[in-house]
């Protein structure tokens, strides 16, 4: 089942930057626990550690991650889900 979200690749590129967004495919197999809710996407991304990532549309597009690269990595990873 495909769910629509209110943001696209151009929004994510503006938030994360081209370099981070281009890295997203390298993390595709590292994503587990993907959950898509109303205006929110969350998952765990496994790298040197397990990191929680989140994208939401509360007051504009917002991304958060507890990984070393912060929002940029969470946005590039999540962009593959959109």
mmCIF file of N, CA, C and O in Angstrom:
data_model
loop_
_atom_site.group_PDB
_atom_site.id
_atom_site.type_symbol
_atom_site.label_atom_id
_atom_site.label_comp_id
_atom_site.label_asym_id
_atom_site.label_seq_id
_atom_site.Cartn_x
_atom_site.Cartn_y
_atom_site.Cartn_z
ATOM 1 N N UNK A 1 0.842 -1.175 0.000
ATOM 2 C CA UNK A 1 0.000 0.000 0.000
ATOM 3 C C UNK A 1 0.894 1.247 0.000
ATOM 4 O O UNK A 1 1.845 1.340 0.759
ATOM 5 N N UNK A 2 0.592 2.202 -0.853
ATOM 6 C CA UNK A 2 1.324 3.462 -0.923
ATOM 7 C C UNK A 2 0.512 4.543 -0.243
ATOM 8 O O UNK A 2 -0.690 4.662 -0.467
ATOM 9 N N UNK A 3 1.182 5.343 0.585
ATOM 10 C CA UNK A 3 0.508 6.455 1.265
ATOM 11 C C UNK A 3 1.097 7.749 0.740
ATOM 12 O O UNK A 3 2.287 7.857 0.511
ATOM 13 N N UNK A 4 0.251 8.724 0.570
ATOM 14 C CA UNK A 4 0.678 10.050 0.142
ATOM 15 C C UNK A 4 1.161 10.862 1.334
ATOM 16 O O UNK A 4 0.574 10.791 2.411
ATOM 17 N N UNK A 5 2.230 11.607 1.134
ATOM 18 C CA UNK A 5 2.691 12.570 2.125
ATOM 19 C C UNK A 5 2.712 13.926 1.448
ATOM 20 O O UNK A 5 2.765 14.015 0.235
ATOM 21 N N UNK A 6 2.685 14.984 2.230
ATOM 22 C CA UNK A 6 2.579 16.330 1.677
ATOM 23 C C UNK A 6 3.899 16.986 1.340
ATOM 24 O O UNK A 6 3.979 18.199 1.281
ATOM 25 N N UNK A 7 4.947 16.207 1.145
ATOM 26 C CA UNK A 7 6.230 16.770 0.743
ATOM 27 C C UNK A 7 6.885 15.822 -0.240
ATOM 28 O O UNK A 7 6.535 14.654 -0.331
ATOM 29 N N UNK A 8 7.803 16.359 -1.017
ATOM 30 C CA UNK A 8 8.450 15.551 -2.041
ATOM 31 C C UNK A 8 9.958 15.706 -2.022
ATOM 32 O O UNK A 8 10.539 16.318 -1.112
ATOM 33 N N UNK A 9 10.583 15.162 -3.032
ATOM 34 C CA UNK A 9 12.041 15.154 -3.110
ATOM 35 C C UNK A 9 12.629 16.563 -3.133
ATOM 36 O O UNK A 9 13.660 16.807 -2.508
ATOM 37 N N UNK A 10 11.999 17.502 -3.828
ATOM 38 C CA UNK A 10 12.521 18.876 -3.864
ATOM 39 C C UNK A 10 12.528 19.507 -2.471
ATOM 40 O O UNK A 10 13.472 20.207 -2.102
ATOM 41 N N UNK A 11 11.484 19.244 -1.682
ATOM 42 C CA UNK A 11 11.439 19.752 -0.306
ATOM 43 C C UNK A 11 12.578 19.158 0.521
ATOM 44 O O UNK A 11 13.247 19.859 1.282
ATOM 45 N N UNK A 12 12.795 17.865 0.370
ATOM 46 C CA UNK A 12 13.856 17.193 1.123
ATOM 47 C C UNK A 12 15.242 17.658 0.692
ATOM 48 O O UNK A 12 16.139 17.823 1.514
ATOM 49 N N UNK A 13 15.414 17.884 -0.609
ATOM 50 C CA UNK A 13 16.698 18.376 -1.119
ATOM 51 C C UNK A 13 17.001 19.761 -0.540
ATOM 52 O O UNK A 13 18.127 20.048 -0.133
ATOM 53 N N UNK A 14 15.985 20.608 -0.440
ATOM 54 C CA UNK A 14 16.175 21.934 0.138
ATOM 55 C C UNK A 14 16.535 21.864 1.616
ATOM 56 O O UNK A 14 17.300 22.676 2.132
ATOM 57 N N UNK A 15 16.004 20.883 2.303
ATOM 58 C CA UNK A 15 16.256 20.729 3.722
ATOM 59 C C UNK A 15 17.604 20.047 3.992
ATOM 60 O O UNK A 15 18.344 20.471 4.863
ATOM 61 N N UNK A 16 17.901 18.992 3.253
ATOM 62 C CA UNK A 16 19.083 18.168 3.541
ATOM 63 C C UNK A 16 20.294 18.531 2.704
ATOM 64 O O UNK A 16 21.415 18.258 3.098
ATOM 65 N N UNK A 17 20.062 19.100 1.529
ATOM 66 C CA UNK A 17 21.160 19.367 0.616
ATOM 67 C C UNK A 17 21.361 18.201 -0.337
ATOM 68 O O UNK A 17 20.998 17.057 -0.056
ATOM 69 N N UNK A 18 21.942 18.485 -1.469
ATOM 70 C CA UNK A 18 22.125 17.490 -2.518
ATOM 71 C C UNK A 18 23.020 16.339 -2.065
ATOM 72 O O UNK A 18 22.721 15.172 -2.302
ATOM 73 N N UNK A 19 24.114 16.635 -1.400
ATOM 74 C CA UNK A 19 25.059 15.582 -0.993
ATOM 75 C C UNK A 19 24.389 14.545 -0.097
ATOM 76 O O UNK A 19 24.506 13.337 -0.320
ATOM 77 N N UNK A 20 23.684 15.001 0.913
ATOM 78 C CA UNK A 20 23.013 14.073 1.823
ATOM 79 C C UNK A 20 21.894 13.314 1.118
ATOM 80 O O UNK A 20 21.735 12.109 1.310
ATOM 81 N N UNK A 21 21.126 13.996 0.300
ATOM 82 C CA UNK A 21 20.021 13.337 -0.379
ATOM 83 C C UNK A 21 20.546 12.265 -1.332
ATOM 84 O O UNK A 21 19.961 11.189 -1.445
ATOM 85 N N UNK A 22 21.656 12.525 -1.987
ATOM 86 C CA UNK A 22 22.225 11.548 -2.910
ATOM 87 C C UNK A 22 22.733 10.295 -2.205
ATOM 88 O O UNK A 22 22.874 9.244 -2.828
ATOM 89 N N UNK A 23 22.984 10.355 -0.914
ATOM 90 C CA UNK A 23 23.463 9.202 -0.152
ATOM 91 C C UNK A 23 22.333 8.262 0.268
ATOM 92 O O UNK A 23 22.582 7.165 0.761
ATOM 93 N N UNK A 24 21.102 8.636 0.064
ATOM 94 C CA UNK A 24 19.968 7.903 0.624
ATOM 95 C C UNK A 24 19.878 6.446 0.189
ATOM 96 O O UNK A 24 19.498 5.585 0.978
ATOM 97 N N UNK A 25 20.209 6.136 -1.037
ATOM 98 C CA UNK A 25 20.073 4.760 -1.504
ATOM 99 C C UNK A 25 21.033 3.817 -0.776
ATOM 100 O O UNK A 25 20.732 2.638 -0.610
ATOM 101 N N UNK A 26 22.161 4.335 -0.319
ATOM 102 C CA UNK A 26 23.107 3.524 0.430
ATOM 103 C C UNK A 26 22.570 3.082 1.783
ATOM 104 O O UNK A 26 23.076 2.129 2.377
ATOM 105 N N UNK A 27 21.549 3.747 2.274
ATOM 106 C CA UNK A 27 20.955 3.416 3.570
ATOM 107 C C UNK A 27 19.662 2.618 3.441
ATOM 108 O O UNK A 27 19.082 2.224 4.447
ATOM 109 N N UNK A 28 19.217 2.353 2.255
ATOM 110 C CA UNK A 28 17.918 1.714 2.049
ATOM 111 C C UNK A 28 17.799 0.385 2.786
ATOM 112 O O UNK A 28 16.797 0.125 3.460
ATOM 113 N N UNK A 29 18.794 -0.467 2.708
ATOM 114 C CA UNK A 29 18.739 -1.765 3.377
ATOM 115 C C UNK A 29 18.955 -1.666 4.882
ATOM 116 O O UNK A 29 18.804 -2.655 5.599
ATOM 117 N N UNK A 30 19.314 -0.493 5.371
ATOM 118 C CA UNK A 30 19.578 -0.297 6.802
ATOM 119 C C UNK A 30 18.349 0.181 7.574
ATOM 120 O O UNK A 30 18.414 0.370 8.776
ATOM 121 N N UNK A 31 17.227 0.377 6.894
ATOM 122 C CA UNK A 31 16.016 0.926 7.519
ATOM 123 C C UNK A 31 15.134 -0.199 8.051
ATOM 124 O O UNK A 31 14.816 -1.146 7.334
ATOM 125 N N UNK A 32 14.751 -0.089 9.328
ATOM 126 C CA UNK A 32 13.793 -1.026 9.930
ATOM 127 C C UNK A 32 12.758 -0.222 10.711
ATOM 128 O O UNK A 32 12.941 0.954 10.987
ATOM 129 N N UNK A 33 11.683 -0.878 11.066
ATOM 130 C CA UNK A 33 10.670 -0.251 11.911
ATOM 131 C C UNK A 33 9.993 0.950 11.282
ATOM 132 O O UNK A 33 9.567 1.863 11.988
ATOM 133 N N UNK A 34 9.866 0.951 9.970
ATOM 134 C CA UNK A 34 9.241 2.074 9.270
ATOM 135 C C UNK A 34 7.771 2.186 9.646
ATOM 136 O O UNK A 34 7.026 1.215 9.575
ATOM 137 N N UNK A 35 7.374 3.387 10.062
ATOM 138 C CA UNK A 35 5.973 3.664 10.379
ATOM 139 C C UNK A 35 5.565 4.965 9.717
ATOM 140 O O UNK A 35 6.245 5.976 9.867
ATOM 141 N N UNK A 36 4.472 4.922 8.968
ATOM 142 C CA UNK A 36 3.935 6.103 8.299
ATOM 143 C C UNK A 36 2.593 6.415 8.934
ATOM 144 O O UNK A 36 1.691 5.578 8.924
ATOM 145 N N UNK A 37 2.490 7.605 9.522
ATOM 146 C CA UNK A 37 1.247 8.016 10.162
ATOM 147 C C UNK A 37 0.742 9.297 9.530
ATOM 148 O O UNK A 37 1.232 9.729 8.492
ATOM 149 N N UNK A 38 -0.219 9.903 10.153
ATOM 150 C CA UNK A 38 -0.768 11.160 9.656
ATOM 151 C C UNK A 38 0.265 12.265 9.784
ATOM 152 O O UNK A 38 0.528 12.760 10.884
ATOM 153 N N UNK A 39 0.888 12.633 8.678
ATOM 154 C CA UNK A 39 1.857 13.723 8.664
ATOM 155 C C UNK A 39 3.188 13.396 9.315
ATOM 156 O O UNK A 39 3.963 14.295 9.613
ATOM 157 N N UNK A 40 3.493 12.118 9.523
ATOM 158 C CA UNK A 40 4.732 11.761 10.201
ATOM 159 C C UNK A 40 5.263 10.422 9.685
ATOM 160 O O UNK A 40 4.501 9.489 9.452
ATOM 161 N N UNK A 41 6.572 10.340 9.518
ATOM 162 C CA UNK A 41 7.257 9.110 9.149
ATOM 163 C C UNK A 41 8.372 8.893 10.164
ATOM 164 O O UNK A 41 9.148 9.806 10.435
ATOM 165 N N UNK A 42 8.448 7.698 10.742
ATOM 166 C CA UNK A 42 9.526 7.376 11.671
ATOM 167 C C UNK A 42 10.133 6.030 11.286
ATOM 168 O O UNK A 42 9.471 5.194 10.662
ATOM 169 N N UNK A 43 11.389 5.838 11.660
ATOM 170 C CA UNK A 43 12.077 4.569 11.401
ATOM 171 C C UNK A 43 13.353 4.522 12.213
ATOM 172 O O UNK A 43 13.772 5.514 12.816
ATOM 173 N N UNK A 44 13.980 3.363 12.181
ATOM 174 C CA UNK A 44 15.310 3.187 12.741
ATOM 175 C C UNK A 44 16.251 2.926 11.574
ATOM 176 O O UNK A 44 15.933 2.131 10.678
ATOM 177 N N UNK A 45 17.398 3.592 11.567
ATOM 178 C CA UNK A 45 18.412 3.385 10.537
ATOM 179 C C UNK A 45 19.649 2.830 11.229
ATOM 180 O O UNK A 45 20.139 3.405 12.201
ATOM 181 N N UNK A 46 20.128 1.704 10.723
ATOM 182 C CA UNK A 46 21.281 1.025 11.320
ATOM 183 C C UNK A 46 22.548 1.386 10.554
ATOM 184 O O UNK A 46 22.650 1.144 9.359
ATOM 185 N N UNK A 47 23.484 1.984 11.267
ATOM 186 C CA UNK A 47 24.797 2.314 10.720
ATOM 187 C C UNK A 47 25.820 1.836 11.722
ATOM 188 O O UNK A 47 25.800 0.679 12.131
ATOM 189 N N UNK A 48 26.689 2.727 12.175
ATOM 190 C CA UNK A 48 27.628 2.358 13.229
ATOM 191 C C UNK A 48 26.890 2.118 14.546
ATOM 192 O O UNK A 48 27.426 1.522 15.469
ATOM 193 N N UNK A 49 25.648 2.561 14.610
ATOM 194 C CA UNK A 49 24.745 2.354 15.736
ATOM 195 C C UNK A 49 23.328 2.362 15.161
ATOM 196 O O UNK A 49 23.146 2.553 13.963
ATOM 197 N N UNK A 50 22.322 2.163 15.977
ATOM 198 C CA UNK A 50 20.926 2.271 15.531
ATOM 199 C C UNK A 50 20.446 3.679 15.846
ATOM 200 O O UNK A 50 20.543 4.135 16.988
ATOM 201 N N UNK A 51 19.941 4.390 14.832
ATOM 202 C CA UNK A 51 19.521 5.777 14.987
ATOM 203 C C UNK A 51 18.039 5.919 14.656
ATOM 204 O O UNK A 51 17.552 5.356 13.681
ATOM 205 N N UNK A 52 17.341 6.692 15.472
ATOM 206 C CA UNK A 52 15.938 7.000 15.223
ATOM 207 C C UNK A 52 15.852 8.220 14.306
ATOM 208 O O UNK A 52 16.557 9.204 14.536
ATOM 209 N N UNK A 53 15.005 8.130 13.295
ATOM 210 C CA UNK A 53 14.789 9.256 12.389
ATOM 211 C C UNK A 53 13.298 9.555 12.310
ATOM 212 O O UNK A 53 12.461 8.669 12.485
ATOM 213 N N UNK A 54 12.986 10.808 12.049
ATOM 214 C CA UNK A 54 11.587 11.240 11.971
ATOM 215 C C UNK A 54 11.464 12.388 10.980
ATOM 216 O O UNK A 54 12.306 13.284 10.941
ATOM 217 N N UNK A 55 10.435 12.340 10.180
ATOM 218 C CA UNK A 55 10.018 13.464 9.344
ATOM 219 C C UNK A 55 8.574 13.758 9.696
ATOM 220 O O UNK A 55 7.770 12.838 9.837
ATOM 221 N N UNK A 56 8.246 15.034 9.840
ATOM 222 C CA UNK A 56 6.865 15.396 10.136
ATOM 223 C C UNK A 56 6.516 16.698 9.440
ATOM 224 O O UNK A 56 7.381 17.429 8.992
ATOM 225 N N UNK A 57 5.234 16.956 9.373
ATOM 226 C CA UNK A 57 4.698 18.146 8.714
ATOM 227 C C UNK A 57 3.885 18.984 9.680
ATOM 228 O O UNK A 57 2.786 19.379 9.367
ATOM 229 N N UNK A 58 4.399 19.263 10.831
ATOM 230 C CA UNK A 58 3.605 20.026 11.782
ATOM 231 C C UNK A 58 3.517 21.482 11.363
ATOM 232 O O UNK A 58 2.482 21.943 10.984
ATOM 233 N N UNK A 59 4.544 22.230 11.426
ATOM 234 C CA UNK A 59 4.541 23.626 10.964
ATOM 235 C C UNK A 59 5.581 23.739 9.868
ATOM 236 O O UNK A 59 6.637 24.313 10.050
ATOM 237 N N UNK A 60 5.305 23.130 8.731
ATOM 238 C CA UNK A 60 6.275 22.996 7.668
ATOM 239 C C UNK A 60 6.989 21.663 7.834
ATOM 240 O O UNK A 60 6.723 20.908 8.757
ATOM 241 N N UNK A 61 7.892 21.373 6.952
ATOM 242 C CA UNK A 61 8.620 20.110 6.991
ATOM 243 C C UNK A 61 9.679 20.142 8.083
ATOM 244 O O UNK A 61 10.467 21.082 8.175
ATOM 245 N N UNK A 62 9.695 19.113 8.934
ATOM 246 C CA UNK A 62 10.639 19.028 10.035
ATOM 247 C C UNK A 62 11.271 17.652 10.040
ATOM 248 O O UNK A 62 10.580 16.641 9.895
ATOM 249 N N UNK A 63 12.583 17.593 10.200
ATOM 250 C CA UNK A 63 13.282 16.324 10.292
ATOM 251 C C UNK A 63 14.134 16.286 11.537
ATOM 252 O O UNK A 63 14.701 17.299 11.949
ATOM 253 N N UNK A 64 14.207 15.127 12.165
ATOM 254 C CA UNK A 64 15.039 14.959 13.357
ATOM 255 C C UNK A 64 15.696 13.592 13.312
ATOM 256 O O UNK A 64 15.128 12.643 12.784
ATOM 257 N N UNK A 65 16.899 13.512 13.874
ATOM 258 C CA UNK A 65 17.639 12.267 13.919
ATOM 259 C C UNK A 65 18.634 12.337 15.064
ATOM 260 O O UNK A 65 19.207 13.397 15.321
ATOM 261 N N UNK A 66 18.843 11.213 15.726
ATOM 262 C CA UNK A 66 19.864 11.201 16.765
ATOM 263 C C UNK A 66 21.199 10.667 16.235
ATOM 264 O O UNK A 66 22.068 10.284 16.987
ATOM 265 N N UNK A 67 21.371 10.688 14.919
ATOM 266 C CA UNK A 67 22.606 10.254 14.275
ATOM 267 C C UNK A 67 23.621 11.405 14.228
ATOM 268 O O UNK A 67 23.257 12.555 14.459
ATOM 269 N N UNK A 68 24.887 11.108 13.905
ATOM 270 C CA UNK A 68 25.917 12.162 13.859
ATOM 271 C C UNK A 68 25.629 13.289 12.864
ATOM 272 O O UNK A 68 26.055 14.410 13.067
ATOM 273 N N UNK A 69 24.888 12.991 11.809
ATOM 274 C CA UNK A 69 24.618 14.010 10.800
ATOM 275 C C UNK A 69 23.294 14.722 11.003
ATOM 276 O O UNK A 69 22.916 15.580 10.227
ATOM 277 N N UNK A 70 22.563 14.364 12.023
ATOM 278 C CA UNK A 70 21.336 15.066 12.380
ATOM 279 C C UNK A 70 20.275 15.084 11.309
ATOM 280 O O UNK A 70 20.054 14.104 10.621
ATOM 281 N N UNK A 71 19.612 16.202 11.172
ATOM 282 C CA UNK A 71 18.479 16.334 10.250
ATOM 283 C C UNK A 71 18.831 15.989 8.826
ATOM 284 O O UNK A 71 18.014 15.454 8.101
ATOM 285 N N UNK A 72 20.016 16.310 8.365
ATOM 286 C CA UNK A 72 20.366 16.063 6.966
ATOM 287 C C UNK A 72 20.270 14.582 6.629
ATOM 288 O O UNK A 72 19.716 14.208 5.608
ATOM 289 N N UNK A 73 20.779 13.729 7.488
ATOM 290 C CA UNK A 73 20.727 12.300 7.226
ATOM 291 C C UNK A 73 19.313 11.764 7.345
ATOM 292 O O UNK A 73 18.887 10.955 6.539
ATOM 293 N N UNK A 74 18.561 12.231 8.302
ATOM 294 C CA UNK A 74 17.196 11.743 8.444
ATOM 295 C C UNK A 74 16.366 12.109 7.227
ATOM 296 O O UNK A 74 15.569 11.323 6.742
ATOM 297 N N UNK A 75 16.576 13.283 6.697
ATOM 298 C CA UNK A 75 15.824 13.696 5.512
ATOM 299 C C UNK A 75 16.228 12.883 4.300
ATOM 300 O O UNK A 75 15.394 12.469 3.510
ATOM 301 N N UNK A 76 17.520 12.651 4.125
ATOM 302 C CA UNK A 76 17.932 11.891 2.943
ATOM 303 C C UNK A 76 17.476 10.452 3.030
ATOM 304 O O UNK A 76 17.077 9.866 2.036
ATOM 305 N N UNK A 77 17.488 9.857 4.187
ATOM 306 C CA UNK A 77 17.023 8.492 4.347
ATOM 307 C C UNK A 77 15.525 8.411 4.119
ATOM 308 O O UNK A 77 15.038 7.564 3.371
ATOM 309 N N UNK A 78 14.800 9.267 4.733
ATOM 310 C CA UNK A 78 13.348 9.234 4.624
ATOM 311 C C UNK A 78 12.861 9.579 3.235
ATOM 312 O O UNK A 78 11.789 9.172 2.847
ATOM 313 N N UNK A 79 13.652 10.304 2.466
ATOM 314 C CA UNK A 79 13.213 10.677 1.124
ATOM 315 C C UNK A 79 12.962 9.464 0.269
ATOM 316 O O UNK A 79 12.151 9.497 -0.641
ATOM 317 N N UNK A 80 13.602 8.358 0.537
ATOM 318 C CA UNK A 80 13.383 7.135 -0.223
ATOM 319 C C UNK A 80 12.002 6.570 0.057
ATOM 320 O O UNK A 80 11.439 5.865 -0.765
ATOM 321 N N UNK A 81 11.418 6.886 1.219
ATOM 322 C CA UNK A 81 10.104 6.391 1.571
ATOM 323 C C UNK A 81 8.995 7.188 0.905
ATOM 324 O O UNK A 81 7.909 6.699 0.733
ATOM 325 N N UNK A 82 9.261 8.449 0.606
ATOM 326 C CA UNK A 82 8.216 9.362 0.113
ATOM 327 C C UNK A 82 7.741 8.976 -1.277
ATOM 328 O O UNK A 82 8.410 8.377 -2.034
#
